[in-house]
Short mmCIF file of C-alpha atoms in Angstrom, two decimals:
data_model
loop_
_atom_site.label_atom_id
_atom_site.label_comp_id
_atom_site.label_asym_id
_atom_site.label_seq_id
_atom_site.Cartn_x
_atom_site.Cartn_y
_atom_site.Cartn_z
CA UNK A 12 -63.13 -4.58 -7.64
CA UNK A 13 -60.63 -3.35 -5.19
CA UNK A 14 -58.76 -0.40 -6.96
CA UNK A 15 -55.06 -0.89 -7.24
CA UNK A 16 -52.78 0.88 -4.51
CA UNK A 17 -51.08 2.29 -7.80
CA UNK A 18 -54.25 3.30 -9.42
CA UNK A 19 -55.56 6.63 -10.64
CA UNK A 20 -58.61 5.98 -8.54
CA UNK A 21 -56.35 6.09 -5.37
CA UNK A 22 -54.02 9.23 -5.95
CA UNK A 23 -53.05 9.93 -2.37
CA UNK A 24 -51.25 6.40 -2.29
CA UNK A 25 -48.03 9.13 -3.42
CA UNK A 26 -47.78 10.52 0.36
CA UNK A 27 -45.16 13.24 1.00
CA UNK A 28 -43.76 10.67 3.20
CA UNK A 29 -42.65 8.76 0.35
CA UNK A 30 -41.38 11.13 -1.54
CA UNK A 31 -39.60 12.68 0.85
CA UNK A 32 -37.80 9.07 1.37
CA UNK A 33 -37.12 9.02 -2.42
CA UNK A 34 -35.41 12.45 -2.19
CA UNK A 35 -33.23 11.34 0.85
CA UNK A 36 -32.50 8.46 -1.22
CA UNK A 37 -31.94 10.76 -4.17
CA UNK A 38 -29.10 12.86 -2.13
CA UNK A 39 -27.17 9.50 -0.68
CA UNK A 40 -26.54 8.58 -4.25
CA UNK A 41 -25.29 11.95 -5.08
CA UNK A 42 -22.64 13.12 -2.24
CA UNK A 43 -19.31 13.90 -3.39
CA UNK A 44 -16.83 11.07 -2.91
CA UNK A 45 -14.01 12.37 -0.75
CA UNK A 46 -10.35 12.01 -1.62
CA UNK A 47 -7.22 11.07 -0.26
CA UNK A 48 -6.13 13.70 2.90
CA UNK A 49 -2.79 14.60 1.86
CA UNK A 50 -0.75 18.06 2.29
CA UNK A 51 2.46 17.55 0.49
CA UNK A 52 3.63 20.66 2.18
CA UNK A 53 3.77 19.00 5.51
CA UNK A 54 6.10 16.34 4.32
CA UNK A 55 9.59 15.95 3.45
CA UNK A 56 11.51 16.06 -0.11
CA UNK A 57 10.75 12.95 -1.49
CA UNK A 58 14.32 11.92 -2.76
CA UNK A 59 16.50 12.97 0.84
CA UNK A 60 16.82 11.09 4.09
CA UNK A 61 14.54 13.48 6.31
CA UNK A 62 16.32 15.88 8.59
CA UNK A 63 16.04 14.70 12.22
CA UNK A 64 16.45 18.11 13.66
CA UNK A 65 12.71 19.01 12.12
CA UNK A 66 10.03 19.38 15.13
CA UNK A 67 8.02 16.63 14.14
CA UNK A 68 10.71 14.25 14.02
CA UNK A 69 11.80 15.81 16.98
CA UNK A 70 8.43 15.27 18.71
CA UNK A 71 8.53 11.48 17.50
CA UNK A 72 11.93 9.85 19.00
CA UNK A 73 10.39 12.25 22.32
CA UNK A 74 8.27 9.69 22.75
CA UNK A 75 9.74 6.73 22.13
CA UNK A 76 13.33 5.56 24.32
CA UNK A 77 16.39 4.07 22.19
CA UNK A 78 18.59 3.39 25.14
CA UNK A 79 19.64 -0.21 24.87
CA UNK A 80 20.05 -0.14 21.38
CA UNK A 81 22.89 -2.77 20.12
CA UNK A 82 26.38 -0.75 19.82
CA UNK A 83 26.65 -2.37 15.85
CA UNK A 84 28.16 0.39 13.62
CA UNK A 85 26.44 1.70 10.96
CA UNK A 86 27.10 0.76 7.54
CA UNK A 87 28.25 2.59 4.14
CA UNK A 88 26.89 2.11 0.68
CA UNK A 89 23.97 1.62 -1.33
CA UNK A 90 22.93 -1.19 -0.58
CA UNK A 91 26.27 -1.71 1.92
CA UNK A 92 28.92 -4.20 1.15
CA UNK A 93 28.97 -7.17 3.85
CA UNK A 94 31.73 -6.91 6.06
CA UNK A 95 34.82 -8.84 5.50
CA UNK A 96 34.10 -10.34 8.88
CA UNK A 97 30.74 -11.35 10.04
CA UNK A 98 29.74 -11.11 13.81
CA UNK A 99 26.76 -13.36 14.73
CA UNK A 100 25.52 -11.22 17.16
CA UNK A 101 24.66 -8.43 14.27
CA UNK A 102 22.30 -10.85 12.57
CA UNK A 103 23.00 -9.19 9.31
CA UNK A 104 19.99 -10.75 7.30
CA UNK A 105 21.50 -9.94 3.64
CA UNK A 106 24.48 -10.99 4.57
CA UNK A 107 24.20 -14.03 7.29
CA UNK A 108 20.76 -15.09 6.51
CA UNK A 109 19.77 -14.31 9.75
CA UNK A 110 16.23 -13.29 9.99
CA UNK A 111 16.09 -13.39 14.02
CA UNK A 112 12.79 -13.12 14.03
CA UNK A 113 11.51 -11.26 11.34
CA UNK A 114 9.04 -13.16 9.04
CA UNK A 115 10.52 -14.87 6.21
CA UNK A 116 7.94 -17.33 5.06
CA UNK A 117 4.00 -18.45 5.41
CA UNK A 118 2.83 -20.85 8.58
CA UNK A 119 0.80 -23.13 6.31
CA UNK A 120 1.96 -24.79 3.58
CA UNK A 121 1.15 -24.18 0.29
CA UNK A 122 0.46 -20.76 1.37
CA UNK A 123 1.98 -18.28 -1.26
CA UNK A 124 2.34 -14.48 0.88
CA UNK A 125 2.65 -12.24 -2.50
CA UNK A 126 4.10 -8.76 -1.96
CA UNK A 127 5.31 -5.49 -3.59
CA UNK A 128 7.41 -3.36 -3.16
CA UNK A 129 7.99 0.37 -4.02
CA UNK A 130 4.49 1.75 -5.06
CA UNK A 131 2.60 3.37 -5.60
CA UNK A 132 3.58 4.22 -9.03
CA UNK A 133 2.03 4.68 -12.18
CA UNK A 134 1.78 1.23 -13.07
CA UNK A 135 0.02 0.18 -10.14
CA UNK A 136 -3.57 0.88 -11.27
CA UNK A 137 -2.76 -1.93 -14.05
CA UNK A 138 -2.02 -4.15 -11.21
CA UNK A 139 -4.74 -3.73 -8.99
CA UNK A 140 -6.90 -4.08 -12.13
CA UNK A 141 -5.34 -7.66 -12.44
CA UNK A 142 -5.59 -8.60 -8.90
CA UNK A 143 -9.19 -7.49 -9.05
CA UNK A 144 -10.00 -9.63 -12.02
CA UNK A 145 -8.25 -12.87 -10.00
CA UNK A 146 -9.41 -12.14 -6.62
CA UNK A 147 -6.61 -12.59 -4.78
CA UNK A 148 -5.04 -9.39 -2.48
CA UNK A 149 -1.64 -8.72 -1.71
CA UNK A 150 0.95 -6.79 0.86
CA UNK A 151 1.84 -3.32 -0.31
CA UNK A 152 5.19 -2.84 0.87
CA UNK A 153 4.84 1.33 0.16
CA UNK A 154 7.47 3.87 -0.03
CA UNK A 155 6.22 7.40 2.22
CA UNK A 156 7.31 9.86 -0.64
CA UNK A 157 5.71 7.91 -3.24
CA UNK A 158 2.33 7.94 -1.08
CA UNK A 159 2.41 11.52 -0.98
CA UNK A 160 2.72 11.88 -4.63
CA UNK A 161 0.35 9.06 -5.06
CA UNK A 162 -2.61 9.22 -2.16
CA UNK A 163 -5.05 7.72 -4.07
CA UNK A 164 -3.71 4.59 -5.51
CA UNK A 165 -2.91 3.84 -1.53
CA UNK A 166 -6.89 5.22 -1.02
CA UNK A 167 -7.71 1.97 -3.37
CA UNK A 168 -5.39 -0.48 -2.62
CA UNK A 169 -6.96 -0.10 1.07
CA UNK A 170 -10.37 0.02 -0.41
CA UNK A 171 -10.03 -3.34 -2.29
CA UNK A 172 -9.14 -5.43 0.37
CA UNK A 173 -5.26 -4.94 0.30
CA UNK A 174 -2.73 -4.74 2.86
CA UNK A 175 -0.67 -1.83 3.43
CA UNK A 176 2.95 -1.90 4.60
CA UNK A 177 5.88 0.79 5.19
CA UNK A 178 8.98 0.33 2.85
CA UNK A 179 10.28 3.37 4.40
CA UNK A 180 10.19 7.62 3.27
CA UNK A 181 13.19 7.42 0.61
CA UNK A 182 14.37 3.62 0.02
CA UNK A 183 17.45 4.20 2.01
CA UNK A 184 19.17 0.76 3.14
CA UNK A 185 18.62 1.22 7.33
CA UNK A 186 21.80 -0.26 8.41
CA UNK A 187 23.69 2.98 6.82
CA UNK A 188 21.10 5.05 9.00
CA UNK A 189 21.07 6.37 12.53
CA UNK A 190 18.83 5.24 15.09
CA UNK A 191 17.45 8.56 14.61
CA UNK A 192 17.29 8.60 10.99
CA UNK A 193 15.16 5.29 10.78
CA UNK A 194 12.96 7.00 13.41
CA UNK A 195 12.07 9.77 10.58
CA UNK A 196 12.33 7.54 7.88
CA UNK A 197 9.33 5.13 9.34
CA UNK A 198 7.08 7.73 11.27
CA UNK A 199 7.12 10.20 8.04
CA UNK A 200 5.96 7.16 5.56
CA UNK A 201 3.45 5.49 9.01
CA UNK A 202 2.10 9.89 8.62
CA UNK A 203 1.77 9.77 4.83
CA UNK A 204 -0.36 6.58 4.62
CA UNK A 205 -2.33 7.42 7.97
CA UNK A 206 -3.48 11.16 6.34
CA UNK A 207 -3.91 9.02 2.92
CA UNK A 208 -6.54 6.36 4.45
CA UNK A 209 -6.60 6.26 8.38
CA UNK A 210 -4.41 3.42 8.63
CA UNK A 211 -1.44 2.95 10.81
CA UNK A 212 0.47 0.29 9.49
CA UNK A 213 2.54 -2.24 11.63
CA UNK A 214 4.26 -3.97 9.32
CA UNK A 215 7.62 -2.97 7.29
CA UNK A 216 10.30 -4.44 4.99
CA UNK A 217 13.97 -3.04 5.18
CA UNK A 218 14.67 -1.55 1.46
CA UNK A 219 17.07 -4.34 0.10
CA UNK A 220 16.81 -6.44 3.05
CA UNK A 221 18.94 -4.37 4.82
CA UNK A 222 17.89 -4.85 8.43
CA UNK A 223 19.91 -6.01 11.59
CA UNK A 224 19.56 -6.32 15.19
CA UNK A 225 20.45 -2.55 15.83
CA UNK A 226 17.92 -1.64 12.93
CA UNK A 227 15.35 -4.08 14.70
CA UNK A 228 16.01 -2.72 17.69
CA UNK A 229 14.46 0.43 16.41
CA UNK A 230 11.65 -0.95 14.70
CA UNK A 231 10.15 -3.00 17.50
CA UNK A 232 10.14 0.26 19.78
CA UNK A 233 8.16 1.67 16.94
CA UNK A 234 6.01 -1.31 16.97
CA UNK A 235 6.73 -2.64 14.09
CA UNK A 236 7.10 -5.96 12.37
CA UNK A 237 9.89 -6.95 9.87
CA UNK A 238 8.83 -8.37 6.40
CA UNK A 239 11.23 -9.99 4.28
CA UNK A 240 11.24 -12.77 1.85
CA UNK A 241 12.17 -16.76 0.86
CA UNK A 242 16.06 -15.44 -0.06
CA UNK A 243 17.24 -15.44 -4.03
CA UNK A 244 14.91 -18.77 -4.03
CA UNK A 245 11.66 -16.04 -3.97
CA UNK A 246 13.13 -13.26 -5.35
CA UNK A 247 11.63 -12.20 -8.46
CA UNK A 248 14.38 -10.16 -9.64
CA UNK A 249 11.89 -7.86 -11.63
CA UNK A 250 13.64 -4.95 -10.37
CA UNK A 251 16.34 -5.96 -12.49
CA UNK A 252 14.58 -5.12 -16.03
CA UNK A 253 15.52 -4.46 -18.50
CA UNK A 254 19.54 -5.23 -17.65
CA UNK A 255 17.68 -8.84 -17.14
CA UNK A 256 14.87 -10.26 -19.85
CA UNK A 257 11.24 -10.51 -18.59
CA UNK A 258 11.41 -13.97 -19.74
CA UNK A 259 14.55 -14.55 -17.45
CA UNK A 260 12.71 -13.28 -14.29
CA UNK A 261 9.32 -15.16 -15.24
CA UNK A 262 11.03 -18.73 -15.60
CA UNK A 263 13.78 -18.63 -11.83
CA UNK A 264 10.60 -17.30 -10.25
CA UNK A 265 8.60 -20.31 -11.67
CA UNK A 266 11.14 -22.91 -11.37
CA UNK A 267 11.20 -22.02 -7.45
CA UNK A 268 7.44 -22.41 -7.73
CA UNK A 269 7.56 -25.80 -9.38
CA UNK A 270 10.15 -27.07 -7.08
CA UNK A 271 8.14 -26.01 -3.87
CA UNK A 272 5.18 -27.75 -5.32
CA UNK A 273 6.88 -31.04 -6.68
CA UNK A 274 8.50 -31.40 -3.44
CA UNK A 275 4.88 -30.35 -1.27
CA UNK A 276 4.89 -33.55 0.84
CA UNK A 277 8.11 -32.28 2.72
CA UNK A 278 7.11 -28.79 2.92
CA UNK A 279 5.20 -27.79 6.04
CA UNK A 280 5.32 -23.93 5.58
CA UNK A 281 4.72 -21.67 2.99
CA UNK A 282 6.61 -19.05 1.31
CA UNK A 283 6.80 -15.44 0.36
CA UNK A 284 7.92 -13.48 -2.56
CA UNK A 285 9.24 -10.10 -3.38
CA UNK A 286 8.20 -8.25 -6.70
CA UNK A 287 7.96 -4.82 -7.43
CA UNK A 288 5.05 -2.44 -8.95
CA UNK A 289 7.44 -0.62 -10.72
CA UNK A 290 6.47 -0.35 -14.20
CA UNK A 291 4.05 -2.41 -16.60
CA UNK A 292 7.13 -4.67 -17.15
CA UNK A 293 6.98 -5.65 -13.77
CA UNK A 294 3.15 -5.60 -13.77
CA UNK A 295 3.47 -7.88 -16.53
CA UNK A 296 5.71 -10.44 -14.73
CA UNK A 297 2.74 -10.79 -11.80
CA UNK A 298 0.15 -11.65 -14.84
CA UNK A 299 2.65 -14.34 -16.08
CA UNK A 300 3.43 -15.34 -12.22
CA UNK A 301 -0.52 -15.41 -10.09
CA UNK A 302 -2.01 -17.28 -12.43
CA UNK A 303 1.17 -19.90 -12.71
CA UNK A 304 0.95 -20.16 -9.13
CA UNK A 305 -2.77 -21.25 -9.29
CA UNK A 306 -2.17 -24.00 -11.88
CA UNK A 307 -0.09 -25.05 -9.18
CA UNK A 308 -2.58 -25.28 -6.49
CA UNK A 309 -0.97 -22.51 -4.26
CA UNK A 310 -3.55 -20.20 -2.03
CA UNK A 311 -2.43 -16.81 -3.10
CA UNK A 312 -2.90 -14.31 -0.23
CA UNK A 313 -1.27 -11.16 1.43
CA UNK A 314 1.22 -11.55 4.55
CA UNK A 315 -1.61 -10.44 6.84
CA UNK A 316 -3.67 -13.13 5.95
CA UNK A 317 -0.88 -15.89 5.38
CA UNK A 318 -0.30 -14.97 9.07
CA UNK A 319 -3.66 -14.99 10.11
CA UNK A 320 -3.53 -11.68 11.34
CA UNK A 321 -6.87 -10.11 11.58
CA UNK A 322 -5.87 -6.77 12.68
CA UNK A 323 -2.83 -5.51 10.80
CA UNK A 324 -3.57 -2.18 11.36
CA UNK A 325 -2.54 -0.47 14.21
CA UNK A 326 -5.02 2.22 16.74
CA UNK A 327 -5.39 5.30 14.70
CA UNK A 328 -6.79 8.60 15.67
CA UNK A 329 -7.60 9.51 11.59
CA UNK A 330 -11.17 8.66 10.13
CA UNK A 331 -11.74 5.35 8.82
CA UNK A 332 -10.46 4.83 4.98
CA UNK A 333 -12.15 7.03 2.47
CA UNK A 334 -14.01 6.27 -0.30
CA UNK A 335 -11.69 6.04 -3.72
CA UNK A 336 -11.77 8.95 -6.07
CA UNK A 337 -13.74 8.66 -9.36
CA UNK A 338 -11.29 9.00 -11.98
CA UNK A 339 -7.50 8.08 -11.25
CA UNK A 340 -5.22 11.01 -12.30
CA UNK A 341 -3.27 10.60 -15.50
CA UNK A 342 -0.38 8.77 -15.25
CA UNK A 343 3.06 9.95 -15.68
CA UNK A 344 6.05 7.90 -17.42
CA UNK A 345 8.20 6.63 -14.17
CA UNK A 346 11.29 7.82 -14.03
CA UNK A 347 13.80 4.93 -15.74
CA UNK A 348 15.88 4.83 -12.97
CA UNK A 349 15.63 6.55 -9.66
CA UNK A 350 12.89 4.17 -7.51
CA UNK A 351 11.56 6.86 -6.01
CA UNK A 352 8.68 9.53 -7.72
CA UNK A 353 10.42 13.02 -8.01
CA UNK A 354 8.85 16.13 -7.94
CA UNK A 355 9.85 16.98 -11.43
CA UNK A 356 8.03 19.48 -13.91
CA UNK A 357 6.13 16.54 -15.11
CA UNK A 358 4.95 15.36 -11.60
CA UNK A 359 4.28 19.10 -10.69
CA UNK A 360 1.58 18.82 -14.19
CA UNK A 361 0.06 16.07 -12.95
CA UNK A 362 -0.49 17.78 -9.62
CA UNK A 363 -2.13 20.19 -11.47
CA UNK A 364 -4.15 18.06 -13.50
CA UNK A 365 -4.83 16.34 -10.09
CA UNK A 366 -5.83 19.07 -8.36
CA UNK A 367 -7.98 20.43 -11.21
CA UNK A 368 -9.71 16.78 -11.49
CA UNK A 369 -10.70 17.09 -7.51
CA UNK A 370 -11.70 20.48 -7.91
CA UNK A 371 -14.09 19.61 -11.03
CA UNK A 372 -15.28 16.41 -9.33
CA UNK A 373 -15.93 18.73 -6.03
CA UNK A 374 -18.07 21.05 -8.29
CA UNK A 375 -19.62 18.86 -10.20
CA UNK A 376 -20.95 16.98 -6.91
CA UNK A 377 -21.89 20.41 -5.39
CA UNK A 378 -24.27 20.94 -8.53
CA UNK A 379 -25.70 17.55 -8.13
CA UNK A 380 -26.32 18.28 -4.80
CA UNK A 381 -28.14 21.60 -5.35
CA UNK A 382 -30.04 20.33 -8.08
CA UNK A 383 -31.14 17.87 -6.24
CA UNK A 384 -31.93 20.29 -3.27
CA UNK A 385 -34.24 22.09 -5.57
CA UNK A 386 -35.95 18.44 -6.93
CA UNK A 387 -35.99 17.55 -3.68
CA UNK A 388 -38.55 20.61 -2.73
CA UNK A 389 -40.88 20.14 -5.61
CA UNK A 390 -40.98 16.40 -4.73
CA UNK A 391 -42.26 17.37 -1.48
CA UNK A 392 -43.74 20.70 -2.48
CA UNK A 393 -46.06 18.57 -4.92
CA UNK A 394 -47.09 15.69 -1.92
CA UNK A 395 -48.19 18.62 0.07
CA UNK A 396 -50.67 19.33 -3.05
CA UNK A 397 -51.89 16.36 -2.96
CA UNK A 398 -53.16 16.07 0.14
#
């Protein structure tokens, strides 16, 4: 009888060879994961309009020309007020419902482009959890401070699929910015998710809406393109919570749903919404609202692909996105007002705590590593015996 390649009467079957291919193996599985590339010291205050006299900023409108911008006066408030007086030229889009051509709705009907806004935040893990679970991906519409304070949410909203958009550094409403200031207000939040995950995003929605044709002006010289959504027809109002009921916000958003649906033989395009991953309240409206929409027989999807747009990303000279981090960092309560994360004592913990996690997980990899180093050598210390 032929002895068995595995038997004891055939020991050299265990070549060096293949151990030394189960020790290579042995080290892939164990590298440390890398995390998010962020160095909040290169970056702005999160809550302030950034300064435009700072050398980056500085370096950015060097290489970009604003001459030709519309002469439309800049606007005051938060949001602004509309004008007594509307000029049609300004294509105020709050205001007029003039979208020019930013993109307001899906090409195909049926299509449902889901978005949201102001993230990352502590509540977002929940979220992507729940997107996860229903397979459908979404446009992050990101705010620049909060990716700073956040880098690895963004690290796995890229990493499942997602698509990432600018909402701007500090949530300021554009038209009550200079053509400067919106200049550091995009290329600060395009920095912060480009260090986060490589990507340099290409789309953006004005905080509010707020966008006309001088503010366009200024974001298709920065290559951008404006992302808004269906009007109050397709606007969640989840920001609104708690001064409006959950319930209130989960039955106009589904009424517009069952309208659009009950009336799909005249629709030829499809729409797209605006909600926020705020807090779980919010989180808990998009439960309530994806799986409503499915029951209806809408395809789900984020603006990217509504738009068939298989490169949303623009050419970046960053490495590709990183893998996501083991463990998120504990959350901390979001603040019950301001939209934007602070760097408060509590966030300044949780940096700590953050910091502390990476430097464990950065250890405990290195150990791996040298333990498997020195299992590695006997694997191949004991082939060479046994030849």
């Amino acid at each position: 009888m032929t002895p068995s390649h595995f038997s004891n009467s055939n020991p050299r079957r265990f070549s060096p060879i293949l151990l030394y291919t189960a020790f290579v193996c042995f080290l892939a599985s164990t590298t440390p994961l890398t995390t998010a590339a962020i160095n909040k010291a290169d970056f702005p205050p999160s809550s302030v309009v950034p300064s435009v006299t700072h050398p980056q900023v500085q370096q950015w409108l060097a290489e970009i020309d604003l001459k030709g911008a519309p002469s439309i006066p800049v606007n005051v408030g938060e949001p602004p007020d509309c004008p007594a007086k509307l000029d049609p030229g300004v294509c105020y889009w709050t205001c007029e419902n003039c979208a020019n051509d930013d993109v307001v709705e899906c090409p195909d009907k049926n299509v449902w482009g889901l978005t949201f806004d102001d993230g990352p935040t502590p509540a977002t893990p929940e979220l992507l959890a729940f997107l996860d679970q229903q397979q459908v991906k979404a446009t992050f519409f990101l705010i620049g401070a909060n990716v700073v304070q956040y880098p690895d949410m963004v690290v796995k909203e890229a990493a499942a699929g997602h698509h990432l958009a600018s909402h701007t550094w500090s949530h300021r409403a554009l038209t009550t910015l200079t053509n400067e200031q919106i200049v550091a207000e995009i290329k600060w939040t395009e920095k912060a998710i480009l260090d986060a995950t490589g990507l340099r995003v290409r789309y953006m929605r004005p905080p509010y809406g707020d966008v006309d044709n001088r503010v366009r002006f200024v974001l298709k010289k920065l290559g951008y393109t404006v992302v808004n959504w269906g009007g109050d027809t397709f606007d969640s109002n989840d920001w609104k919570i708690p001064q409006v009921s959950s319930s209130a916000v989960v039955t106009h958003l589904q009424k517009s749903i069952a309208a659009y649906t009950t009336n799909a033989a005249n629709n030829t395009k499809g729409f797209i919404s605006l909600e926020h991953d705020l807090t779980s309240q919010t989180v808990n409206i998009a439960k309530t609202l994806i799986p409503f929409g499915k029951e209806h027989n809408l395809q789900i999807m984020s603006v990217a692909d509504c738009l068939h747009d298989a490169s949303p990303y623009g050419v970046a000279s960053n490495t590709a996105v990183v893998s996501p981090p083991i463990n998120t960092p504990p959350p901390r309560p979001p603040a019950p007002v301001n939209l934007i994360a602070q760097d408060t004592g509590t966030g300044l913990d949780l940096d700590h705590r953050h910091n502390a996690a990476i430097g464990l997980r950065k250890a405990a990899g290195a150990a791996v590593w040298s333990s498997g180093i020195v299992l590695g050598s006997v694997f191949v210390a004991t082939g060479l015996a046994l030849l």
